[in-house]
mmCIF file of C-alpha atoms in Angstrom:
data_model
loop_
_atom_site.group_PDB
_atom_site.id
_atom_site.type_symbol
_atom_site.label_atom_id
_atom_site.label_comp_id
_atom_site.label_asym_id
_atom_site.label_seq_id
_atom_site.Cartn_x
_atom_site.Cartn_y
_atom_site.Cartn_z
ATOM 1 C CA GLY A 400 42.889 178.742 -243.919
ATOM 2 C CA ARG A 401 45.887 177.982 -241.775
ATOM 3 C CA LEU A 402 44.365 179.554 -238.584
ATOM 4 C CA ALA A 403 41.095 177.380 -239.244
ATOM 5 C CA ARG A 404 43.331 174.315 -239.263
ATOM 6 C CA VAL A 405 45.136 175.256 -235.988
ATOM 7 C CA LYS A 406 41.957 176.011 -234.430
ATOM 8 C CA THR A 407 40.147 172.564 -235.181
ATOM 9 C CA ARG A 408 43.797 170.945 -234.186
ATOM 10 C CA GLY A 409 44.522 169.764 -237.534
ATOM 11 C CA THR A 410 42.724 166.744 -239.431
ATOM 12 C CA GLU A 411 45.772 164.646 -239.913
ATOM 13 C CA PRO A 412 46.740 161.907 -237.154
ATOM 14 C CA LEU A 413 49.856 162.474 -235.252
ATOM 15 C CA PRO A 414 52.475 159.689 -235.473
ATOM 16 C CA PHE A 415 52.381 159.374 -231.560
ATOM 17 C CA GLU A 416 49.846 158.647 -229.115
ATOM 18 C CA THR A 417 48.154 161.604 -227.232
ATOM 19 C CA ASP A 418 45.660 162.303 -224.814
ATOM 20 C CA PRO A 419 42.876 164.435 -226.127
ATOM 21 C CA ASP A 420 43.004 166.580 -222.780
ATOM 22 C CA ASP A 421 46.653 167.553 -223.386
ATOM 23 C CA HIS A 422 46.221 168.435 -227.027
ATOM 24 C CA CYS A 423 45.788 172.244 -226.824
ATOM 25 C CA GLU A 424 47.363 175.178 -228.709
ATOM 26 C CA THR A 425 48.910 178.019 -226.818
ATOM 27 C CA SER A 426 47.498 181.426 -227.231
ATOM 28 C CA PRO A 427 49.140 184.086 -229.394
ATOM 29 C CA VAL A 428 49.041 186.399 -226.318
ATOM 30 C CA ALA A 429 51.177 183.838 -224.148
ATOM 31 C CA PHE A 430 53.937 184.163 -227.135
ATOM 32 C CA ARG A 431 53.655 187.813 -227.111
ATOM 33 C CA HIS A 432 54.316 187.743 -223.232
ATOM 34 C CA VAL A 433 57.450 185.525 -223.889
ATOM 35 C CA ALA A 434 58.827 187.620 -226.792
ATOM 36 C CA PRO A 435 60.692 189.954 -224.604
ATOM 37 C CA MET A 436 62.456 186.948 -222.778
ATOM 38 C CA LEU A 437 63.307 185.462 -226.041
ATOM 39 C CA ASP A 438 64.855 188.677 -227.223
ATOM 40 C CA ALA A 439 67.185 188.742 -224.147
ATOM 41 C CA ILE A 440 68.205 185.398 -224.576
ATOM 42 C CA ALA A 441 69.052 186.136 -228.411
ATOM 43 C CA GLU A 442 70.929 189.240 -227.317
ATOM 44 C CA GLY A 443 72.711 187.070 -224.440
ATOM 45 C CA LEU A 444 74.004 184.979 -227.061
ATOM 46 C CA GLY A 445 75.554 187.872 -228.604
ATOM 47 C CA SER A 446 74.472 187.283 -232.096
ATOM 48 C CA GLY A 447 70.774 186.419 -231.944
ATOM 49 C CA GLY A 448 71.522 182.601 -232.493
ATOM 50 C CA LYS A 449 73.290 180.656 -235.296
ATOM 51 C CA GLY A 450 76.450 182.779 -234.943
ATOM 52 C CA LYS A 451 75.002 185.510 -237.076
ATOM 53 C CA ALA A 452 75.949 188.994 -236.090
ATOM 54 C CA SER A 453 72.813 191.114 -235.875
ATOM 55 C CA SER A 454 72.019 194.732 -235.079
ATOM 56 C CA SER A 455 68.275 194.856 -234.886
ATOM 57 C CA SER A 456 65.845 192.830 -232.908
ATOM 58 C CA GLY A 457 64.281 191.851 -236.147
ATOM 59 C CA ARG A 458 67.360 189.891 -237.131
ATOM 60 C CA ARG A 459 68.170 188.713 -233.595
ATOM 61 C CA ARG A 460 64.494 187.237 -233.700
ATOM 62 C CA ALA A 461 65.072 185.768 -237.270
ATOM 63 C CA GLY A 462 68.367 184.016 -235.958
ATOM 64 C CA LEU A 463 67.148 182.516 -232.676
ATOM 65 C CA ARG A 464 66.635 178.784 -233.075
ATOM 66 C CA ILE A 465 63.498 177.983 -230.915
ATOM 67 C CA TYR A 466 62.491 174.246 -230.258
ATOM 68 C CA ASP A 467 59.040 173.245 -229.100
ATOM 69 C CA PRO A 468 58.916 169.601 -228.812
ATOM 70 C CA TYR A 469 55.370 169.188 -228.265
ATOM 71 C CA TYR A 470 53.369 169.383 -231.604
ATOM 72 C CA CYS A 471 49.708 170.205 -231.621
ATOM 73 C CA ALA A 472 48.474 171.746 -234.833
ATOM 74 C CA GLY A 473 51.161 173.983 -235.944
ATOM 75 C CA GLY A 474 50.302 177.200 -233.952
ATOM 76 C CA THR A 475 53.699 177.618 -232.317
ATOM 77 C CA ARG A 476 55.296 178.101 -235.581
ATOM 78 C CA MET A 477 52.616 180.485 -236.779
ATOM 79 C CA HIS A 478 52.287 182.486 -233.644
ATOM 80 C CA LEU A 479 56.079 183.060 -233.040
ATOM 81 C CA GLY A 480 56.585 183.472 -236.912
ATOM 82 C CA ALA A 481 54.172 186.392 -236.870
ATOM 83 C CA LEU A 482 56.309 188.033 -234.078
ATOM 84 C CA GLY A 483 59.442 187.733 -236.280
ATOM 85 C CA PHE A 484 60.865 184.450 -234.782
ATOM 86 C CA SER A 485 61.407 182.568 -238.243
ATOM 87 C CA ASP A 486 63.385 179.674 -236.941
ATOM 88 C CA VAL A 487 60.935 177.695 -235.026
ATOM 89 C CA TYR A 488 61.331 173.682 -234.832
ATOM 90 C CA ASN A 489 57.782 172.122 -234.058
ATOM 91 C CA ARG A 490 56.716 169.222 -235.960
ATOM 92 C CA PRO A 491 54.553 166.288 -235.623
ATOM 93 C CA GLU A 492 57.337 164.193 -234.431
ATOM 94 C CA ASP A 493 57.554 161.915 -231.060
ATOM 95 C CA PHE A 494 60.034 164.035 -228.944
ATOM 96 C CA TYR A 495 60.876 161.045 -226.613
ATOM 97 C CA ALA A 496 61.814 159.040 -229.561
ATOM 98 C CA ALA A 497 63.905 162.043 -230.859
ATOM 99 C CA VAL A 498 65.704 162.264 -227.497
ATOM 100 C CA GLU A 499 66.269 158.323 -227.442
ATOM 101 C CA ALA A 500 67.841 158.448 -230.991
ATOM 102 C CA GLY A 501 69.946 161.756 -230.242
ATOM 103 C CA THR A 502 68.029 163.505 -232.942
ATOM 104 C CA VAL A 503 66.637 166.599 -231.084
ATOM 105 C CA PRO A 504 67.013 169.629 -233.562
ATOM 106 C CA GLU A 505 69.854 172.136 -232.812
ATOM 107 C CA HIS A 506 68.329 174.981 -230.915
ATOM 108 C CA ASP A 507 69.192 178.026 -228.844
ATOM 109 C CA VAL A 508 66.185 177.908 -226.628
ATOM 110 C CA LEU A 509 63.279 175.617 -225.678
ATOM 111 C CA VAL A 510 59.739 177.088 -225.482
ATOM 112 C CA THR A 511 56.631 174.935 -224.840
ATOM 113 C CA ASN A 512 53.392 174.111 -223.118
ATOM 114 C CA PRO A 513 53.893 170.586 -222.508
ATOM 115 C CA PRO A 514 51.040 167.987 -222.004
ATOM 116 C CA TYR A 515 50.258 167.832 -218.363
ATOM 117 C CA SER A 516 49.225 164.116 -218.152
ATOM 118 C CA ALA A 517 51.058 160.944 -217.497
ATOM 119 C CA ASP A 518 54.901 161.431 -216.975
ATOM 120 C CA HIS A 519 55.482 164.132 -219.447
ATOM 121 C CA ILE A 520 56.518 166.884 -217.048
ATOM 122 C CA PRO A 521 59.058 164.875 -215.315
ATOM 123 C CA ARG A 522 60.320 163.744 -218.554
ATOM 124 C CA LEU A 523 60.595 167.157 -220.064
ATOM 125 C CA LEU A 524 62.304 168.608 -216.751
ATOM 126 C CA ASP A 525 64.890 165.911 -217.034
ATOM 127 C CA PHE A 526 65.493 166.529 -220.652
ATOM 128 C CA VAL A 527 65.675 170.458 -219.859
ATOM 129 C CA ARG A 528 68.313 169.871 -216.983
ATOM 130 C CA ARG A 529 70.344 167.681 -219.313
ATOM 131 C CA ASP A 530 70.001 169.962 -222.244
ATOM 132 C CA GLY A 531 71.535 172.994 -220.572
ATOM 133 C CA ARG A 532 69.868 175.531 -222.629
ATOM 134 C CA PRO A 533 67.461 178.386 -221.582
ATOM 135 C CA ALA A 534 63.948 176.891 -221.498
ATOM 136 C CA LEU A 535 60.551 178.683 -221.192
ATOM 137 C CA LEU A 536 57.694 176.400 -219.900
ATOM 138 C CA LEU A 537 54.369 177.034 -219.658
ATOM 139 C CA MET A 538 53.044 175.096 -216.669
ATOM 140 C CA PRO A 539 50.446 175.227 -214.182
ATOM 141 C CA ASP A 540 51.344 176.298 -210.714
ATOM 142 C CA TYR A 541 50.891 172.910 -209.065
ATOM 143 C CA VAL A 542 53.866 171.644 -210.891
ATOM 144 C CA SER A 543 55.975 173.724 -208.590
ATOM 145 C CA LYS A 544 54.883 171.890 -205.778
ATOM 146 C CA THR A 545 55.529 168.394 -207.359
ATOM 147 C CA ARG A 546 58.416 165.834 -206.637
ATOM 148 C CA ALA A 547 59.508 166.285 -210.171
ATOM 149 C CA TYR A 548 60.006 169.851 -209.697
ATOM 150 C CA GLU A 549 61.751 169.782 -206.520
ATOM 151 C CA LYS A 550 64.092 166.876 -207.876
ATOM 152 C CA PHE A 551 64.578 169.324 -210.891
ATOM 153 C CA LEU A 552 65.630 172.185 -208.782
ATOM 154 C CA ASP A 553 67.674 170.043 -206.523
ATOM 155 C CA ALA A 554 69.796 168.898 -209.793
ATOM 156 C CA GLU A 555 70.193 172.383 -210.894
ATOM 157 C CA ALA A 556 71.364 173.550 -207.507
ATOM 158 C CA GLY A 557 73.831 170.709 -206.996
#
């Protein structure tokens, strides 16, 4: 089934180059942990995203537009969908090409567990800073001690 496909990281090649060490799915537990933050973001939007009035958390969750730019095997959509977040954009597309082309999908919040190799983290932080929308980033502690993170914080403060 679908879960087996996610666990095996899919069988179709991705349309962009990946480092096998970066190609890992986020656990459902991590998504359960961020769900209250996503609820607060949806509530802060006053409508649960998309401009739709809503009175229940289920409707807010369904209306929140979530973007995860780093595709692995589809687990993000599956795990967030199981929590009631039905508008999740996580497709096998090249995030950096989308940024370059100006085709990043409309979203209310970015939620991702980015690849840690190469220059992925500095590029993501640069995008988050320019995007200006809420972002929940699952990253190891060492990132907070890097020059890229210091630069991100300096730009946010200034």
